Amino acid sequence: MFDVLPASLPGLRRIRPEAMHVTLAFLGPTPTVRLREVEAAAEAAAARTAPFSFRIDRLGRFPAEGLPRTLWAGPASRTTELELVASHVRAQLDARGLGFDAKPFRPHVTIARVQEGQATFEARAVAAAVASAAFDGPVVAVREISVIESLLSPRGARYLRRAGAPLRALELRRR
C-alpha cells in the first residue's frame, strides 16, 4: 500500500507496516502507575464506539509548507467515525486527569520520515513526489482502540502495544 512513493527518493526512512497506526491522543511520558487509567479510558471510549471502516486515499506531509519532515497517508474526506472515537478517547482521558497533546485531531498514518541533514534539493524532490502522487489506498477496518507505548531510539520509534479495547457499542445496544 505505501509503495506509492518512488523507491529512488533520497533520504527517506520508511515506516515498517507493523508500526503504522492512527494516533487518537498523544499522552507523552506517562507514569506506569497510571497505565491502568489509560486502559480504562480506552475501554470506556470503545464501549461508546461501534466498529467502522475508512479509506486511506490521500498523501500529505508535515509541515504543509517548506521542507517536509514527515510523510503521511490518510482519508481525503472527513471521517466522522474517526473523529468521534478520538473525541471519546480524549474526553475519557480528560475525565481521568490524564494530560495529552490537545492539538486538533488530524487522522493520518505516518509512512516515512525525511532523514535529518538532507540537502534542500533532496527535500524538495520528496515534496514534489508527494504533491504529484496518485493514491487510491485501502479501506481500513477499525475494530479496537489500542494503548501504544512509543519507545524512541536513534534508529526510530518502536511501538509496544500495552492494551486493547474492542469497539463494542453495537453489542451493548443489542442486549
Short mmCIF file of C-alpha atoms in Angstrom, two decimals:
data_model
loop_
_atom_site.label_atom_id
_atom_site.label_comp_id
_atom_site.label_asym_id
_atom_site.label_seq_id
_atom_site.Cartn_x
_atom_site.Cartn_y
_atom_site.Cartn_z
CA MET A 1 0.00 0.00 0.00
CA PHE A 2 2.68 2.52 0.93
CA ASP A 3 4.95 1.86 -2.02
CA VAL A 4 3.26 4.82 -3.73
CA LEU A 5 6.44 6.84 -3.20
CA PRO A 6 9.25 6.02 -5.64
CA ALA A 7 11.96 3.80 -4.11
CA SER A 8 14.53 6.17 -5.60
CA LEU A 9 13.51 9.11 -3.40
CA PRO A 10 16.58 10.14 -1.41
CA GLY A 11 16.81 10.44 2.32
CA LEU A 12 13.60 8.73 3.42
CA ARG A 13 13.29 6.45 6.43
CA ARG A 14 10.18 4.43 5.63
CA ILE A 15 7.96 3.22 8.44
CA ARG A 16 7.54 -0.54 8.78
CA PRO A 17 3.93 -1.60 8.09
CA GLU A 18 3.56 -3.17 11.55
CA ALA A 19 4.41 0.20 13.15
CA MET A 20 1.75 2.16 11.26
CA HIS A 21 -1.17 3.48 13.28
CA VAL A 22 -3.53 6.43 13.73
CA THR A 23 -2.88 8.34 16.95
CA LEU A 24 -6.15 9.32 18.64
CA ALA A 25 -4.45 11.10 21.55
CA PHE A 26 -0.76 11.51 22.34
CA LEU A 27 -0.01 11.38 26.06
CA GLY A 28 3.74 11.81 26.20
CA PRO A 29 5.61 10.44 29.23
CA THR A 30 3.06 8.75 31.50
CA PRO A 31 3.95 7.05 34.80
CA THR A 32 3.49 3.28 34.75
CA VAL A 33 1.20 3.56 37.78
CA ARG A 34 -1.30 5.44 35.59
CA LEU A 35 -1.34 2.86 32.78
CA ARG A 36 -4.49 1.19 34.15
CA GLU A 37 -6.28 4.57 33.96
CA VAL A 38 -5.21 4.94 30.33
CA GLU A 39 -6.55 1.44 29.64
CA ALA A 40 -9.83 2.32 31.41
CA ALA A 41 -10.16 5.45 29.25
CA ALA A 42 -9.68 3.34 26.09
CA GLU A 43 -12.22 0.78 27.34
CA ALA A 44 -14.82 3.46 28.14
CA ALA A 45 -14.34 5.10 24.73
CA ALA A 46 -14.55 1.72 22.98
CA ALA A 47 -17.84 0.95 24.75
CA ARG A 48 -19.32 4.05 23.09
CA THR A 49 -18.00 3.26 19.61
CA ALA A 50 -19.18 0.76 17.02
CA PRO A 51 -16.71 -0.91 14.64
CA PHE A 52 -16.27 1.07 11.42
CA SER A 53 -14.12 1.42 8.31
CA PHE A 54 -12.49 4.30 6.47
CA ARG A 55 -10.50 4.72 3.27
CA ILE A 56 -6.91 5.94 3.18
CA ASP A 57 -6.77 7.83 -0.09
CA ARG A 58 -4.62 10.92 0.33
CA LEU A 59 -0.93 11.64 0.77
CA GLY A 60 0.40 14.62 2.65
CA ARG A 61 3.34 15.96 4.57
CA PHE A 62 4.23 17.85 7.71
CA PRO A 63 4.83 20.69 7.58
CA ALA A 64 2.50 21.51 4.70
CA GLU A 65 4.82 24.29 3.51
CA GLY A 66 8.59 24.48 3.33
CA LEU A 67 10.78 21.42 3.60
CA PRO A 68 8.95 18.21 4.59
CA ARG A 69 9.90 16.21 7.70
CA THR A 70 7.10 13.63 7.79
CA LEU A 71 5.12 11.96 5.00
CA TRP A 72 1.70 10.55 5.76
CA ALA A 73 -1.37 8.88 4.26
CA GLY A 74 -4.88 9.48 5.44
CA PRO A 75 -8.50 9.99 4.49
CA ALA A 76 -9.22 12.67 1.87
CA SER A 77 -12.64 13.45 3.28
CA ARG A 78 -13.95 13.89 6.80
CA THR A 79 -14.16 10.69 8.73
CA THR A 80 -16.90 11.21 11.26
CA GLU A 81 -16.30 7.85 12.94
CA LEU A 82 -12.57 8.51 13.43
CA GLU A 83 -13.29 11.99 14.75
CA LEU A 84 -15.91 10.58 17.09
CA VAL A 85 -13.68 7.85 18.53
CA ALA A 86 -10.84 10.38 19.01
CA SER A 87 -13.29 12.67 20.79
CA HIS A 88 -14.43 9.81 23.07
CA VAL A 89 -10.84 8.86 23.90
CA ARG A 90 -9.84 12.44 24.65
CA ALA A 91 -12.91 13.01 26.84
CA GLN A 92 -12.17 9.84 28.83
CA LEU A 93 -8.50 10.80 29.29
CA ASP A 94 -9.53 14.29 30.39
CA ALA A 95 -12.08 12.90 32.87
CA ARG A 96 -9.28 10.92 34.50
CA GLY A 97 -6.90 13.87 34.65
CA LEU A 98 -4.55 12.29 32.11
CA GLY A 99 -2.89 15.06 30.13
CA PHE A 100 -2.49 14.70 26.37
CA ASP A 101 -1.45 16.84 23.44
CA ALA A 102 -4.61 18.84 22.69
CA LYS A 103 -3.70 19.72 19.10
CA PRO A 104 -6.66 19.26 16.76
CA PHE A 105 -7.12 15.66 15.64
CA ARG A 106 -5.87 15.12 12.09
CA PRO A 107 -6.22 11.46 11.18
CA HIS A 108 -3.16 10.13 9.38
CA VAL A 109 -0.69 7.26 9.25
CA THR A 110 2.98 8.22 9.10
CA ILE A 111 4.54 6.36 6.17
CA ALA A 112 8.05 7.90 6.10
CA ARG A 113 10.29 10.49 7.69
CA VAL A 114 12.78 12.66 5.86
CA GLN A 115 16.19 11.97 7.36
CA GLU A 116 17.82 14.93 9.05
CA GLY A 117 20.55 16.68 7.14
CA GLN A 118 19.05 16.17 3.70
CA ALA A 119 20.01 18.80 1.16
CA THR A 120 17.33 21.28 0.17
CA PHE A 121 17.05 19.85 -3.35
CA GLU A 122 16.51 16.34 -1.97
CA ALA A 123 13.80 17.53 0.41
CA ARG A 124 12.16 19.41 -2.45
CA ALA A 125 12.20 16.22 -4.54
CA VAL A 126 10.34 14.47 -1.73
CA ALA A 127 7.80 17.32 -1.51
CA ALA A 128 7.24 17.22 -5.28
CA ALA A 129 6.75 13.43 -5.23
CA VAL A 130 4.11 13.72 -2.51
CA ALA A 131 2.33 16.54 -4.34
CA SER A 132 2.17 14.63 -7.62
CA ALA A 133 1.49 11.10 -6.35
CA ALA A 134 -1.81 9.49 -7.28
CA PHE A 135 -3.05 7.40 -4.40
CA ASP A 136 -6.06 5.14 -4.03
CA GLY A 137 -5.34 3.33 -0.83
CA PRO A 138 -7.09 0.64 1.15
CA VAL A 139 -10.19 0.59 3.27
CA VAL A 140 -9.13 0.10 6.88
CA ALA A 141 -11.38 -1.77 9.30
CA VAL A 142 -11.25 -0.36 12.83
CA ARG A 143 -12.21 -2.89 15.47
CA GLU A 144 -10.32 -1.78 18.58
CA ILE A 145 -8.57 1.04 20.38
CA SER A 146 -5.00 0.11 21.27
CA VAL A 147 -2.91 1.65 24.01
CA ILE A 148 0.54 2.00 22.45
CA GLU A 149 3.83 2.97 24.08
CA SER A 150 6.41 4.74 21.91
CA LEU A 151 9.99 3.70 22.59
CA LEU A 152 12.31 6.21 20.93
CA SER A 153 15.82 5.46 19.77
CA PRO A 154 18.28 6.87 17.21
CA ARG A 155 17.05 4.19 14.78
CA GLY A 156 13.46 5.45 15.04
CA ALA A 157 10.45 4.74 17.17
CA ARG A 158 9.41 1.27 18.20
CA TYR A 159 5.82 0.75 19.31
CA LEU A 160 4.77 -1.59 22.08
CA ARG A 161 1.09 -2.48 22.37
CA ARG A 162 0.16 -2.30 26.06
CA ALA A 163 -3.58 -2.99 25.87
CA GLY A 164 -6.52 -3.21 23.51
CA ALA A 165 -10.18 -2.36 23.90
CA PRO A 166 -12.57 -3.82 21.29
CA LEU A 167 -15.12 -1.41 19.84
CA ARG A 168 -18.47 -2.67 21.03
CA ALA A 169 -21.23 -0.06 21.02
CA LEU A 170 -23.44 -2.23 18.80
CA GLU A 171 -23.02 -5.21 21.13
CA LEU A 172 -24.27 -3.17 24.10
CA ARG A 173 -27.31 -1.91 22.16
CA ARG A 174 -28.35 -5.45 21.16
CA ARG A 175 -28.50 -6.74 24.75
#
